[in-house]
Amino acid sequence: MSENQYTYAVARIRSKELGLLNNQFLEQLLAAKSYGECLKLLADKGWGGDEHLTAEEILMREREKTWSLIGELVDDLSVFDVFLYANDYHNLKAAIKLVCSGQEEHGNIFLSQATIPPEQVLEAVRTHAFGDLPEHMRETAQEAFESLLHTKDGQLCDLIVDRGALDAIHQTGKQATNELLRLYAEITVAAADIKIAVRAQKTGKPLDLIKRALAPCDTLDVDRLAYAAVGGVDAICAYLEGTSYADAVPELKTSPSAFERWCDNLLIRKIKPQQYNAFTIGPLAAYILARENEIKTVRIILSGKLNHLSEESIRERLREMYV
């Protein structure tokens, strides 16, 4: 895209940013007396339209709106593929399990926002035509399929696919010319590695399996992280104290959900300067991430209301907003 095209696209995004949810609106949602009242407040904001939709259908529609808008502004959406790889690999995992289990009906297990149509992924797995998949996915797809077929170990299949997704995200981020896309990839992979290490420590996974699950990134030494995971949560925290994620240690000691919240908030803080950038693709990427962040936050509130959690309990899980 030319500078003039970016200028027009960013101008459109600036107008859309005015409709992003802010902290004041989140307080309204929190103060709502019921799940139904939350849905009404969201409908007044234009979420879901006039139809009677479930919460998940509303959130799905909001995500579709985001990508539809970006599609109007950018000629080639592949620049944002790094944001969709997680969905691609989710669909790969689902396809492999369907084929290996001999099931034909798949219901709604596939995610629609992806770089490859789910049907194409399913057909490639069904026919063993792994070469029909994108290059970054082929080896992972074949290894995960053969692993599940011969070992029937669903967890090992998940590990292989999840590691493939992280490698794809990291590699694409490294190749990106835009700083925000590189930052997103690095934080995403590092956060996933830390969560993998913590889970592995709690479940007593062996060192070789931990090393296989962790994806290399620039801000962590995954070998040291793997050895720390074998040593326990205190060893993980001690290692992280010497990294750029030292501020996350208190959150990690609190709970995995507190750490995840810290990671999401870190990313939002990092992308906020894009509100003052008018000549690159950065503001468009930031808008996508801001929308994903508010969708996640709304899901947390709706889930809390539906399960009658206290306002304080819900508030502890809320993310910072972009605006």
mmCIF file of N, CA, C and O in Angstrom, residues 167-224:
data_model
loop_
_atom_site.group_PDB
_atom_site.id
_atom_site.type_symbol
_atom_site.label_atom_id
_atom_site.label_comp_id
_atom_site.label_asym_id
_atom_site.label_seq_id
_atom_site.Cartn_x
_atom_site.Cartn_y
_atom_site.Cartn_z
ATOM 1 N N ASP A 167 5.825 -21.765 16.472
ATOM 2 C CA ASP A 167 6.954 -21.589 15.543
ATOM 3 C C ASP A 167 6.546 -20.735 14.344
ATOM 4 O O ASP A 167 7.303 -19.875 13.886
ATOM 5 N N ALA A 168 5.327 -20.971 13.837
ATOM 6 C CA ALA A 168 4.846 -20.199 12.683
ATOM 7 C C ALA A 168 4.665 -18.730 13.050
ATOM 8 O O ALA A 168 5.017 -17.831 12.279
ATOM 9 N N ILE A 169 4.097 -18.482 14.230
ATOM 10 C CA ILE A 169 3.895 -17.107 14.688
ATOM 11 C C ILE A 169 5.238 -16.400 14.848
ATOM 12 O O ILE A 169 5.425 -15.261 14.380
ATOM 13 N N HIS A 170 6.187 -17.085 15.478
ATOM 14 C CA HIS A 170 7.485 -16.461 15.722
ATOM 15 C C HIS A 170 8.230 -16.183 14.424
ATOM 16 O O HIS A 170 8.784 -15.093 14.226
ATOM 17 N N GLN A 171 8.233 -17.151 13.514
ATOM 18 C CA GLN A 171 8.950 -16.987 12.257
ATOM 19 C C GLN A 171 8.349 -15.867 11.420
ATOM 20 O O GLN A 171 9.065 -15.048 10.829
ATOM 21 N N THR A 172 7.021 -15.804 11.366
ATOM 22 C CA THR A 172 6.355 -14.748 10.598
ATOM 23 C C THR A 172 6.615 -13.385 11.224
ATOM 24 O O THR A 172 6.823 -12.396 10.519
ATOM 25 N N GLY A 173 6.604 -13.341 12.548
ATOM 26 C CA GLY A 173 6.905 -12.090 13.237
ATOM 27 C C GLY A 173 8.316 -11.608 12.946
ATOM 28 O O GLY A 173 8.543 -10.412 12.732
ATOM 29 N N LYS A 174 9.272 -12.539 12.926
ATOM 30 C CA LYS A 174 10.664 -12.173 12.649
ATOM 31 C C LYS A 174 10.816 -11.578 11.250
ATOM 32 O O LYS A 174 11.651 -10.708 11.015
ATOM 33 N N GLN A 175 9.995 -12.054 10.324
ATOM 34 C CA GLN A 175 10.091 -11.604 8.936
ATOM 35 C C GLN A 175 9.291 -10.335 8.666
ATOM 36 O O GLN A 175 9.435 -9.722 7.606
ATOM 37 N N ALA A 176 8.456 -9.926 9.616
ATOM 38 C CA ALA A 176 7.592 -8.763 9.410
ATOM 39 C C ALA A 176 8.417 -7.480 9.369
ATOM 40 O O ALA A 176 9.393 -7.321 10.105
ATOM 41 N N THR A 177 8.007 -6.564 8.520
ATOM 42 C CA THR A 177 8.691 -5.269 8.448
ATOM 43 C C THR A 177 8.127 -4.294 9.468
ATOM 44 O O THR A 177 8.777 -3.304 9.809
ATOM 45 N N ASN A 178 6.907 -4.562 9.957
ATOM 46 C CA ASN A 178 6.277 -3.665 10.914
ATOM 47 C C ASN A 178 6.642 -4.057 12.344
ATOM 48 O O ASN A 178 6.541 -5.228 12.730
ATOM 49 N N GLU A 179 7.056 -3.074 13.135
ATOM 50 C CA GLU A 179 7.509 -3.331 14.500
ATOM 51 C C GLU A 179 6.414 -3.929 15.374
ATOM 52 O O GLU A 179 6.659 -4.811 16.206
ATOM 53 N N LEU A 180 5.169 -3.482 15.186
ATOM 54 C CA LEU A 180 4.085 -3.967 16.021
ATOM 55 C C LEU A 180 3.829 -5.454 15.780
ATOM 56 O O LEU A 180 3.580 -6.217 16.715
ATOM 57 N N LEU A 181 3.892 -5.894 14.531
ATOM 58 C CA LEU A 181 3.699 -7.305 14.218
ATOM 59 C C LEU A 181 4.805 -8.154 14.826
ATOM 60 O O LEU A 181 4.562 -9.251 15.335
ATOM 61 N N ARG A 182 6.029 -7.632 14.802
ATOM 62 C CA ARG A 182 7.149 -8.347 15.431
ATOM 63 C C ARG A 182 6.947 -8.440 16.929
ATOM 64 O O ARG A 182 7.183 -9.483 17.553
ATOM 65 N N LEU A 183 6.496 -7.342 17.524
ATOM 66 C CA LEU A 183 6.258 -7.302 18.965
ATOM 67 C C LEU A 183 5.161 -8.282 19.366
ATOM 68 O O LEU A 183 5.293 -9.019 20.348
ATOM 69 N N TYR A 184 4.072 -8.291 18.600
ATOM 70 C CA TYR A 184 2.971 -9.203 18.891
ATOM 71 C C TYR A 184 3.460 -10.653 18.899
ATOM 72 O O TYR A 184 3.140 -11.425 19.808
ATOM 73 N N ALA A 185 4.208 -11.021 17.871
ATOM 74 C CA ALA A 185 4.685 -12.401 17.768
ATOM 75 C C ALA A 185 5.578 -12.760 18.942
ATOM 76 O O ALA A 185 5.445 -13.843 19.528
ATOM 77 N N GLU A 186 6.476 -11.865 19.308
ATOM 78 C CA GLU A 186 7.413 -12.156 20.401
ATOM 79 C C GLU A 186 6.682 -12.323 21.735
ATOM 80 O O GLU A 186 6.921 -13.296 22.473
ATOM 81 N N ILE A 187 5.790 -11.406 22.051
ATOM 82 C CA ILE A 187 5.063 -11.489 23.316
ATOM 83 C C ILE A 187 4.159 -12.720 23.348
ATOM 84 O O ILE A 187 4.063 -13.415 24.370
ATOM 85 N N THR A 188 3.515 -13.017 22.234
ATOM 86 C CA THR A 188 2.618 -14.174 22.163
ATOM 87 C C THR A 188 3.360 -15.476 22.425
ATOM 88 O O THR A 188 2.915 -16.316 23.217
ATOM 89 N N VAL A 189 4.513 -15.634 21.775
ATOM 90 C CA VAL A 189 5.271 -16.876 21.932
ATOM 91 C C VAL A 189 5.885 -16.964 23.327
ATOM 92 O O VAL A 189 5.831 -18.023 23.973
ATOM 93 N N ALA A 190 6.455 -15.870 23.820
ATOM 94 C CA ALA A 190 7.067 -15.891 25.149
ATOM 95 C C ALA A 190 6.028 -16.191 26.232
ATOM 96 O O ALA A 190 6.278 -17.001 27.138
ATOM 97 N N ALA A 191 4.869 -15.563 26.145
ATOM 98 C CA ALA A 191 3.812 -15.807 27.127
ATOM 99 C C ALA A 191 3.356 -17.260 27.086
ATOM 100 O O ALA A 191 3.125 -17.886 28.131
ATOM 101 N N ALA A 192 3.214 -17.795 25.873
ATOM 102 C CA ALA A 192 2.816 -19.203 25.742
ATOM 103 C C ALA A 192 3.865 -20.124 26.350
ATOM 104 O O ALA A 192 3.530 -21.100 27.041
ATOM 105 N N ASP A 193 5.140 -19.829 26.125
ATOM 106 C CA ASP A 193 6.211 -20.650 26.694
ATOM 107 C C ASP A 193 6.162 -20.655 28.220
ATOM 108 O O ASP A 193 6.328 -21.704 28.859
ATOM 109 N N ILE A 194 5.939 -19.492 28.792
ATOM 110 C CA ILE A 194 5.880 -19.407 30.259
ATOM 111 C C ILE A 194 4.695 -20.211 30.789
ATOM 112 O O ILE A 194 4.814 -20.952 31.779
ATOM 113 N N LYS A 195 3.549 -20.094 30.124
ATOM 114 C CA LYS A 195 2.365 -20.859 30.567
ATOM 115 C C LYS A 195 2.593 -22.358 30.409
ATOM 116 O O LYS A 195 2.173 -23.148 31.271
ATOM 117 N N ILE A 196 3.267 -22.762 29.332
ATOM 118 C CA ILE A 196 3.588 -24.176 29.132
ATOM 119 C C ILE A 196 4.496 -24.672 30.259
ATOM 120 O O ILE A 196 4.288 -25.762 30.815
ATOM 121 N N ALA A 197 5.496 -23.873 30.604
ATOM 122 C CA ALA A 197 6.428 -24.266 31.671
ATOM 123 C C ALA A 197 5.703 -24.428 33.001
ATOM 124 O O ALA A 197 5.957 -25.386 33.746
ATOM 125 N N VAL A 198 4.808 -23.515 33.297
ATOM 126 C CA VAL A 198 4.064 -23.590 34.568
ATOM 127 C C VAL A 198 3.168 -24.822 34.601
ATOM 128 O O VAL A 198 3.117 -25.549 35.607
ATOM 129 N N ARG A 199 2.452 -25.070 33.507
ATOM 130 C CA ARG A 199 1.585 -26.260 33.454
ATOM 131 C C ARG A 199 2.407 -27.540 33.555
ATOM 132 O O ARG A 199 2.021 -28.492 34.240
ATOM 133 N N ALA A 200 3.545 -27.560 32.870
ATOM 134 C CA ALA A 200 4.397 -28.745 32.892
ATOM 135 C C ALA A 200 4.922 -29.012 34.296
ATOM 136 O O ALA A 200 5.013 -30.164 34.738
ATOM 137 N N GLN A 201 5.266 -27.951 35.011
ATOM 138 C CA GLN A 201 5.748 -28.091 36.390
ATOM 139 C C GLN A 201 4.665 -28.670 37.289
ATOM 140 O O GLN A 201 4.913 -29.576 38.094
ATOM 141 N N LYS A 202 3.431 -28.190 37.102
ATOM 142 C CA LYS A 202 2.332 -28.650 37.960
ATOM 143 C C LYS A 202 1.977 -30.105 37.703
ATOM 144 O O LYS A 202 1.527 -30.815 38.615
ATOM 145 N N THR A 203 2.137 -30.549 36.452
ATOM 146 C CA THR A 203 1.750 -31.914 36.098
ATOM 147 C C THR A 203 2.933 -32.876 36.070
ATOM 148 O O THR A 203 2.766 -34.057 35.737
ATOM 149 N N GLY A 204 4.126 -32.370 36.424
ATOM 150 C CA GLY A 204 5.297 -33.232 36.515
ATOM 151 C C GLY A 204 5.788 -33.797 35.199
ATOM 152 O O GLY A 204 6.245 -34.942 35.124
ATOM 153 N N LYS A 205 5.698 -33.001 34.126
ATOM 154 C CA LYS A 205 6.148 -33.468 32.814
ATOM 155 C C LYS A 205 7.672 -33.613 32.795
ATOM 156 O O LYS A 205 8.393 -32.814 33.411
ATOM 157 N N PRO A 206 8.188 -34.602 32.062
ATOM 158 C CA PRO A 206 9.640 -34.794 31.984
ATOM 159 C C PRO A 206 10.305 -33.711 31.135
ATOM 160 O O PRO A 206 9.661 -33.075 30.291
ATOM 161 N N LEU A 207 11.612 -33.554 31.335
ATOM 162 C CA LEU A 207 12.367 -32.490 30.677
ATOM 163 C C LEU A 207 12.288 -32.583 29.155
ATOM 164 O O LEU A 207 12.116 -31.563 28.478
ATOM 165 N N ASP A 208 12.407 -33.773 28.606
ATOM 166 C CA ASP A 208 12.421 -33.882 27.145
ATOM 167 C C ASP A 208 11.097 -33.446 26.530
ATOM 168 O O ASP A 208 11.067 -32.839 25.457
ATOM 169 N N LEU A 209 9.990 -33.725 27.223
ATOM 170 C CA LEU A 209 8.684 -33.309 26.723
ATOM 171 C C LEU A 209 8.517 -31.786 26.821
ATOM 172 O O LEU A 209 7.947 -31.152 25.926
ATOM 173 N N ILE A 210 9.039 -31.209 27.905
ATOM 174 C CA ILE A 210 8.960 -29.751 28.077
ATOM 175 C C ILE A 210 9.754 -29.052 26.978
ATOM 176 O O ILE A 210 9.292 -28.091 26.363
ATOM 177 N N LYS A 211 10.954 -29.559 26.705
ATOM 178 C CA LYS A 211 11.787 -28.964 25.655
ATOM 179 C C LYS A 211 11.105 -29.047 24.299
ATOM 180 O O LYS A 211 11.206 -28.133 23.483
ATOM 181 N N ARG A 212 10.394 -30.142 24.083
ATOM 182 C CA ARG A 212 9.698 -30.313 22.809
ATOM 183 C C ARG A 212 8.545 -29.330 22.672
ATOM 184 O O ARG A 212 8.212 -28.897 21.561
ATOM 185 N N ALA A 213 7.937 -28.968 23.781
ATOM 186 C CA ALA A 213 6.768 -28.081 23.747
ATOM 187 C C ALA A 213 7.138 -26.616 23.622
ATOM 188 O O ALA A 213 6.382 -25.826 23.042
ATOM 189 N N LEU A 214 8.291 -26.225 24.167
ATOM 190 C CA LEU A 214 8.671 -24.813 24.183
ATOM 191 C C LEU A 214 9.198 -24.358 22.828
ATOM 192 O O LEU A 214 10.016 -25.037 22.208
ATOM 193 N N ALA A 215 8.720 -23.205 22.392
ATOM 194 C CA ALA A 215 9.137 -22.647 21.098
ATOM 195 C C ALA A 215 10.205 -21.568 21.310
ATOM 196 O O ALA A 215 10.004 -20.671 22.136
ATOM 197 N N PRO A 216 11.311 -21.622 20.597
ATOM 198 C CA PRO A 216 12.346 -20.590 20.739
ATOM 199 C C PRO A 216 11.803 -19.200 20.438
ATOM 200 O O PRO A 216 10.970 -19.015 19.546
ATOM 201 N N CYS A 217 12.257 -18.225 21.211
ATOM 202 C CA CYS A 217 11.934 -16.815 20.964
ATOM 203 C C CYS A 217 13.120 -15.977 21.416
ATOM 204 O O CYS A 217 14.076 -16.510 21.980
ATOM 205 N N ASP A 218 13.068 -14.689 21.177
ATOM 206 C CA ASP A 218 14.229 -13.842 21.416
ATOM 207 C C ASP A 218 14.379 -13.380 22.864
ATOM 208 O O ASP A 218 15.477 -13.069 23.306
ATOM 209 N N THR A 219 13.278 -13.327 23.597
ATOM 210 C CA THR A 219 13.328 -12.749 24.944
ATOM 211 C C THR A 219 13.426 -13.790 26.052
ATOM 212 O O THR A 219 13.487 -13.430 27.226
ATOM 213 N N LEU A 220 13.441 -15.072 25.676
ATOM 214 C CA LEU A 220 13.587 -16.140 26.667
ATOM 215 C C LEU A 220 14.612 -17.156 26.183
ATOM 216 O O LEU A 220 14.717 -17.417 24.990
ATOM 217 N N ASP A 221 15.341 -17.743 27.131
ATOM 218 C CA ASP A 221 16.199 -18.883 26.850
ATOM 219 C C ASP A 221 15.369 -20.117 27.197
ATOM 220 O O ASP A 221 15.195 -20.445 28.375
ATOM 221 N N VAL A 222 14.828 -20.784 26.182
ATOM 222 C CA VAL A 222 13.872 -21.855 26.454
ATOM 223 C C VAL A 222 14.532 -23.070 27.117
ATOM 224 O O VAL A 222 13.854 -23.827 27.827
ATOM 225 N N ASP A 223 15.825 -23.262 26.914
ATOM 226 C CA ASP A 223 16.507 -24.365 27.608
ATOM 227 C C ASP A 223 16.528 -24.095 29.111
ATOM 228 O O ASP A 223 16.232 -24.992 29.916
ATOM 229 N N ARG A 224 16.868 -22.874 29.473
ATOM 230 C CA ARG A 224 16.883 -22.526 30.897
ATOM 231 C C ARG A 224 15.474 -22.577 31.481
ATOM 232 O O ARG A 224 15.279 -23.007 32.613
#
